[in-house]
Amino acid sequence: MKYNLSLTAAALLLLSTIACKEDTKPKAIAFSTTIAQTNDTLLARNYAVAEAAGYSSATKDFSRVNRSYGDMVSYIDKKTAELEKMEDVGGKELKAKELEFLKYEKEMIAPLSAFSTFTNATSKEECMAAANKMFEAANYMSPKLLEINRLLKEYTEKNQVPLVMSAVE
């Protein structure tokens, strides 16, 4: 009888572990999807900001780059706050790396804030210098995204949830 009780206890423990894991799956999916979608969106917005910087440098119409820059900062702040509140469901390192990446993104585009002070009298060289600071910082983006993608893949495998990779591999 003691053997049957131990077997029953082991079976119940196994079932409760499986049930707990199933309960966390929606949170794990939401967490990993949020990170992947955030990075996809940031990548697309980086291209838009870079295009706006080039356009502004050529035309001296700085409204487009200022709008793109403002939208990007707002998006980064929103996603940072959202991610900080999310449960990581066993993805502490992934969450930390993503928050670090969001901070990096904000620092990377910071030189574009200079465009808000530019006028028609601003030289093309000044415009390009501000844009080039951002482009230089962008050189470090790909390795950071590769690391996040690696952690994201490990996270989804560990939690047995679908893998949604960001655009950069």
PDB file of C-alpha atoms in Angstrom:
ATOM      1  CA  MET A   1       0.000   0.000   0.000  1.00  0.00           C
ATOM      2  CA  LYS A   2       2.870   2.359   0.784  1.00  0.00           C
ATOM      3  CA  TYR A   3       4.237   1.804  -2.760  1.00  0.00           C
ATOM      4  CA  ASN A   4       0.889   2.728  -4.346  1.00  0.00           C
ATOM      5  CA  LEU A   5       0.683   5.890  -2.255  1.00  0.00           C
ATOM      6  CA  SER A   6       4.169   6.955  -3.367  1.00  0.00           C
ATOM      7  CA  LEU A   7       3.300   6.207  -6.972  1.00  0.00           C
ATOM      8  CA  THR A   8       0.077   8.202  -6.648  1.00  0.00           C
ATOM      9  CA  ALA A   9       1.936  11.090  -5.007  1.00  0.00           C
ATOM     10  CA  ALA A  10       4.532  11.061  -7.798  1.00  0.00           C
ATOM     11  CA  ALA A  11       1.796  11.036 -10.438  1.00  0.00           C
ATOM     12  CA  LEU A  12       0.012  13.957  -8.769  1.00  0.00           C
ATOM     13  CA  LEU A  13       3.266  15.879  -8.518  1.00  0.00           C
ATOM     14  CA  LEU A  14       3.966  15.280 -12.206  1.00  0.00           C
ATOM     15  CA  LEU A  15       0.445  16.341 -13.178  1.00  0.00           C
ATOM     16  CA  SER A  16       0.641  19.500 -11.069  1.00  0.00           C
ATOM     17  CA  THR A  17       3.983  20.372 -12.686  1.00  0.00           C
ATOM     18  CA  ILE A  18       2.504  19.913 -16.153  1.00  0.00           C
ATOM     19  CA  ALA A  19      -0.579  21.941 -15.192  1.00  0.00           C
ATOM     20  CA  CYS A  20       1.581  24.769 -13.853  1.00  0.00           C
ATOM     21  CA  LYS A  21       3.593  24.785 -17.038  1.00  0.00           C
ATOM     22  CA  GLU A  22       0.408  24.936 -19.114  1.00  0.00           C
ATOM     23  CA  ASP A  23      -0.832  27.848 -16.985  1.00  0.00           C
ATOM     24  CA  THR A  24       2.305  29.848 -17.774  1.00  0.00           C
ATOM     25  CA  LYS A  25       2.284  29.196 -21.527  1.00  0.00           C
ATOM     26  CA  PRO A  26       0.062  32.179 -22.426  1.00  0.00           C
ATOM     27  CA  LYS A  27       2.349  34.464 -20.402  1.00  0.00           C
ATOM     28  CA  ALA A  28       5.461  32.931 -21.980  1.00  0.00           C
ATOM     29  CA  ILE A  29       3.978  33.381 -25.464  1.00  0.00           C
ATOM     30  CA  ALA A  30       3.015  36.994 -24.708  1.00  0.00           C
ATOM     31  CA  PHE A  31       6.480  37.696 -23.296  1.00  0.00           C
ATOM     32  CA  SER A  32       8.432  36.230 -26.223  1.00  0.00           C
ATOM     33  CA  THR A  33       6.079  37.714 -28.827  1.00  0.00           C
ATOM     34  CA  THR A  34       6.349  41.171 -27.250  1.00  0.00           C
ATOM     35  CA  ILE A  35      10.134  41.051 -27.503  1.00  0.00           C
ATOM     36  CA  ALA A  36      10.131  39.832 -31.118  1.00  0.00           C
ATOM     37  CA  GLN A  37       7.508  42.360 -32.236  1.00  0.00           C
ATOM     38  CA  THR A  38       9.272  45.188 -30.414  1.00  0.00           C
ATOM     39  CA  ASN A  39      12.532  44.421 -32.198  1.00  0.00           C
ATOM     40  CA  ASP A  40      10.835  44.098 -35.591  1.00  0.00           C
ATOM     41  CA  THR A  41       9.168  47.462 -35.062  1.00  0.00           C
ATOM     42  CA  LEU A  42      12.383  49.103 -33.866  1.00  0.00           C
ATOM     43  CA  LEU A  43      14.216  47.860 -36.926  1.00  0.00           C
ATOM     44  CA  ALA A  44      11.572  49.301 -39.250  1.00  0.00           C
ATOM     45  CA  ARG A  45      11.550  52.590 -37.339  1.00  0.00           C
ATOM     46  CA  ASN A  46      15.353  52.779 -37.452  1.00  0.00           C
ATOM     47  CA  TYR A  47      15.174  52.674 -41.239  1.00  0.00           C
ATOM     48  CA  ALA A  48      12.475  55.364 -41.217  1.00  0.00           C
ATOM     49  CA  VAL A  49      14.537  57.599 -38.912  1.00  0.00           C
ATOM     50  CA  ALA A  50      17.654  57.134 -41.062  1.00  0.00           C
ATOM     51  CA  GLU A  51      15.678  57.942 -44.207  1.00  0.00           C
ATOM     52  CA  ALA A  52      14.187  61.024 -42.542  1.00  0.00           C
ATOM     53  CA  ALA A  53      17.659  62.179 -41.462  1.00  0.00           C
ATOM     54  CA  GLY A  54      18.943  61.887 -45.021  1.00  0.00           C
ATOM     55  CA  TYR A  55      15.890  63.696 -46.401  1.00  0.00           C
ATOM     56  CA  SER A  56      16.213  66.468 -43.803  1.00  0.00           C
ATOM     57  CA  SER A  57      19.911  66.922 -44.508  1.00  0.00           C
ATOM     58  CA  ALA A  58      19.237  67.296 -48.219  1.00  0.00           C
ATOM     59  CA  THR A  59      16.116  69.485 -48.066  1.00  0.00           C
ATOM     60  CA  LYS A  60      16.561  71.414 -44.798  1.00  0.00           C
ATOM     61  CA  ASP A  61      13.023  70.347 -43.883  1.00  0.00           C
ATOM     62  CA  PHE A  62      13.622  69.045 -40.377  1.00  0.00           C
ATOM     63  CA  SER A  63      10.007  68.348 -39.453  1.00  0.00           C
ATOM     64  CA  ARG A  64      10.165  64.796 -40.780  1.00  0.00           C
ATOM     65  CA  VAL A  65      13.221  63.747 -38.781  1.00  0.00           C
ATOM     66  CA  ASN A  66      11.922  65.489 -35.653  1.00  0.00           C
ATOM     67  CA  ARG A  67       8.607  63.632 -35.959  1.00  0.00           C
ATOM     68  CA  SER A  68      10.373  60.286 -36.578  1.00  0.00           C
ATOM     69  CA  TYR A  69      12.724  60.889 -33.664  1.00  0.00           C
ATOM     70  CA  GLY A  70       9.856  61.819 -31.336  1.00  0.00           C
ATOM     71  CA  ASP A  71       7.834  58.778 -32.397  1.00  0.00           C
ATOM     72  CA  MET A  72      10.832  56.523 -31.824  1.00  0.00           C
ATOM     73  CA  VAL A  73      11.524  57.890 -28.328  1.00  0.00           C
ATOM     74  CA  SER A  74       7.840  57.525 -27.394  1.00  0.00           C
ATOM     75  CA  TYR A  75       7.766  53.958 -28.697  1.00  0.00           C
ATOM     76  CA  ILE A  76      10.936  52.991 -26.806  1.00  0.00           C
ATOM     77  CA  ASP A  77       9.611  54.523 -23.578  1.00  0.00           C
ATOM     78  CA  LYS A  78       6.260  52.751 -23.997  1.00  0.00           C
ATOM     79  CA  LYS A  79       7.843  49.347 -24.710  1.00  0.00           C
ATOM     80  CA  THR A  80      10.335  49.747 -21.854  1.00  0.00           C
ATOM     81  CA  ALA A  81       7.511  50.419 -19.381  1.00  0.00           C
ATOM     82  CA  GLU A  82       5.467  47.543 -20.817  1.00  0.00           C
ATOM     83  CA  LEU A  83       8.354  45.078 -20.615  1.00  0.00           C
ATOM     84  CA  GLU A  84       9.328  46.146 -17.089  1.00  0.00           C
ATOM     85  CA  LYS A  85       5.793  45.269 -15.930  1.00  0.00           C
ATOM     86  CA  MET A  86       5.668  41.906 -17.741  1.00  0.00           C
ATOM     87  CA  GLU A  87       6.328  38.647 -15.963  1.00  0.00           C
ATOM     88  CA  ASP A  88       9.381  37.036 -17.571  1.00  0.00           C
ATOM     89  CA  VAL A  89       8.235  33.433 -16.907  1.00  0.00           C
ATOM     90  CA  GLY A  90      11.764  32.118 -16.481  1.00  0.00           C
ATOM     91  CA  GLY A  91      13.348  34.526 -18.957  1.00  0.00           C
ATOM     92  CA  LYS A  92      15.140  36.875 -16.578  1.00  0.00           C
ATOM     93  CA  GLU A  93      18.282  37.105 -18.738  1.00  0.00           C
ATOM     94  CA  LEU A  94      16.233  37.666 -21.910  1.00  0.00           C
ATOM     95  CA  LYS A  95      14.233  40.420 -20.243  1.00  0.00           C
ATOM     96  CA  ALA A  96      17.402  42.103 -18.944  1.00  0.00           C
ATOM     97  CA  LYS A  97      19.046  41.962 -22.400  1.00  0.00           C
ATOM     98  CA  GLU A  98      15.946  43.398 -24.073  1.00  0.00           C
ATOM     99  CA  LEU A  99      15.716  46.246 -21.554  1.00  0.00           C
ATOM    100  CA  GLU A 100      19.423  46.898 -22.106  1.00  0.00           C
ATOM    101  CA  PHE A 101      18.790  46.927 -25.865  1.00  0.00           C
ATOM    102  CA  LEU A 102      15.920  49.421 -25.519  1.00  0.00           C
ATOM    103  CA  LYS A 103      18.212  51.710 -23.510  1.00  0.00           C
ATOM    104  CA  TYR A 104      20.881  51.345 -26.208  1.00  0.00           C
ATOM    105  CA  GLU A 105      18.341  52.183 -28.946  1.00  0.00           C
ATOM    106  CA  LYS A 106      17.375  55.381 -27.167  1.00  0.00           C
ATOM    107  CA  GLU A 107      21.028  56.374 -26.756  1.00  0.00           C
ATOM    108  CA  MET A 108      21.743  55.470 -30.382  1.00  0.00           C
ATOM    109  CA  ILE A 109      19.147  57.870 -31.770  1.00  0.00           C
ATOM    110  CA  ALA A 110      19.848  60.661 -29.238  1.00  0.00           C
ATOM    111  CA  PRO A 111      22.133  62.570 -31.658  1.00  0.00           C
ATOM    112  CA  LEU A 112      19.093  63.166 -33.851  1.00  0.00           C
ATOM    113  CA  SER A 113      17.631  65.434 -31.174  1.00  0.00           C
ATOM    114  CA  ALA A 114      20.051  68.034 -32.554  1.00  0.00           C
ATOM    115  CA  PHE A 115      17.832  68.273 -35.635  1.00  0.00           C
ATOM    116  CA  SER A 116      15.213  70.087 -33.524  1.00  0.00           C
ATOM    117  CA  THR A 117      17.582  73.063 -33.283  1.00  0.00           C
ATOM    118  CA  PHE A 118      18.507  73.113 -36.968  1.00  0.00           C
ATOM    119  CA  THR A 119      17.268  75.807 -39.335  1.00  0.00           C
ATOM    120  CA  ASN A 120      17.634  76.588 -43.035  1.00  0.00           C
ATOM    121  CA  ALA A 121      20.976  78.175 -42.126  1.00  0.00           C
ATOM    122  CA  THR A 122      22.332  74.872 -40.766  1.00  0.00           C
ATOM    123  CA  SER A 123      25.041  73.501 -43.001  1.00  0.00           C
ATOM    124  CA  LYS A 124      24.755  70.138 -44.684  1.00  0.00           C
ATOM    125  CA  GLU A 125      27.936  69.144 -42.826  1.00  0.00           C
ATOM    126  CA  GLU A 126      26.299  69.799 -39.433  1.00  0.00           C
ATOM    127  CA  CYS A 127      23.299  67.717 -40.462  1.00  0.00           C
ATOM    128  CA  MET A 128      25.469  64.866 -41.653  1.00  0.00           C
ATOM    129  CA  ALA A 129      27.618  64.991 -38.504  1.00  0.00           C
ATOM    130  CA  ALA A 130      24.518  64.501 -36.328  1.00  0.00           C
ATOM    131  CA  ALA A 131      23.235  61.690 -38.548  1.00  0.00           C
ATOM    132  CA  ASN A 132      26.658  60.019 -38.689  1.00  0.00           C
ATOM    133  CA  LYS A 133      26.801  59.817 -34.878  1.00  0.00           C
ATOM    134  CA  MET A 134      23.663  57.707 -35.010  1.00  0.00           C
ATOM    135  CA  PHE A 135      25.002  55.564 -37.865  1.00  0.00           C
ATOM    136  CA  GLU A 136      28.253  54.926 -35.960  1.00  0.00           C
ATOM    137  CA  ALA A 137      26.311  53.758 -32.905  1.00  0.00           C
ATOM    138  CA  ALA A 138      24.152  51.534 -35.130  1.00  0.00           C
ATOM    139  CA  ASN A 139      27.199  49.391 -35.927  1.00  0.00           C
ATOM    140  CA  TYR A 140      26.739  47.734 -32.534  1.00  0.00           C
ATOM    141  CA  MET A 141      23.051  46.947 -33.043  1.00  0.00           C
ATOM    142  CA  SER A 142      23.345  43.699 -35.010  1.00  0.00           C
ATOM    143  CA  PRO A 143      25.417  41.769 -32.422  1.00  0.00           C
ATOM    144  CA  LYS A 144      23.001  42.871 -29.699  1.00  0.00           C
ATOM    145  CA  LEU A 145      20.015  41.627 -31.706  1.00  0.00           C
ATOM    146  CA  LEU A 146      21.756  38.348 -32.481  1.00  0.00           C
ATOM    147  CA  GLU A 147      22.270  37.782 -28.752  1.00  0.00           C
ATOM    148  CA  ILE A 148      18.608  38.560 -28.036  1.00  0.00           C
ATOM    149  CA  ASN A 149      17.518  36.220 -30.833  1.00  0.00           C
ATOM    150  CA  ARG A 150      19.683  33.434 -29.379  1.00  0.00           C
ATOM    151  CA  LEU A 151      18.185  33.962 -25.925  1.00  0.00           C
ATOM    152  CA  LEU A 152      14.697  34.151 -27.417  1.00  0.00           C
ATOM    153  CA  LYS A 153      15.200  30.829 -29.198  1.00  0.00           C
ATOM    154  CA  GLU A 154      16.447  29.188 -25.984  1.00  0.00           C
ATOM    155  CA  TYR A 155      13.532  30.683 -24.057  1.00  0.00           C
ATOM    156  CA  THR A 156      10.881  29.401 -26.445  1.00  0.00           C
ATOM    157  CA  GLU A 157      12.432  25.923 -26.489  1.00  0.00           C
ATOM    158  CA  LYS A 158      12.618  25.822 -22.689  1.00  0.00           C
ATOM    159  CA  ASN A 159       9.001  26.982 -22.340  1.00  0.00           C
ATOM    160  CA  GLN A 160       7.754  24.940 -25.313  1.00  0.00           C
ATOM    161  CA  VAL A 161       6.115  27.935 -26.990  1.00  0.00           C
ATOM    162  CA  PRO A 162       6.195  28.983 -30.663  1.00  0.00           C
ATOM    163  CA  LEU A 163       9.322  30.797 -31.784  1.00  0.00           C
ATOM    164  CA  VAL A 164       8.730  34.257 -33.222  1.00  0.00           C
ATOM    165  CA  MET A 165      12.082  35.601 -34.378  1.00  0.00           C
ATOM    166  CA  SER A 166      12.775  39.254 -34.990  1.00  0.00           C
ATOM    167  CA  ALA A 167      13.741  40.328 -38.489  1.00  0.00           C
ATOM    168  CA  VAL A 168      17.518  40.420 -37.966  1.00  0.00           C
ATOM    169  CA  GLU A 169      19.308  37.076 -37.819  1.00  0.00           C
TER     170      GLU A 169
END
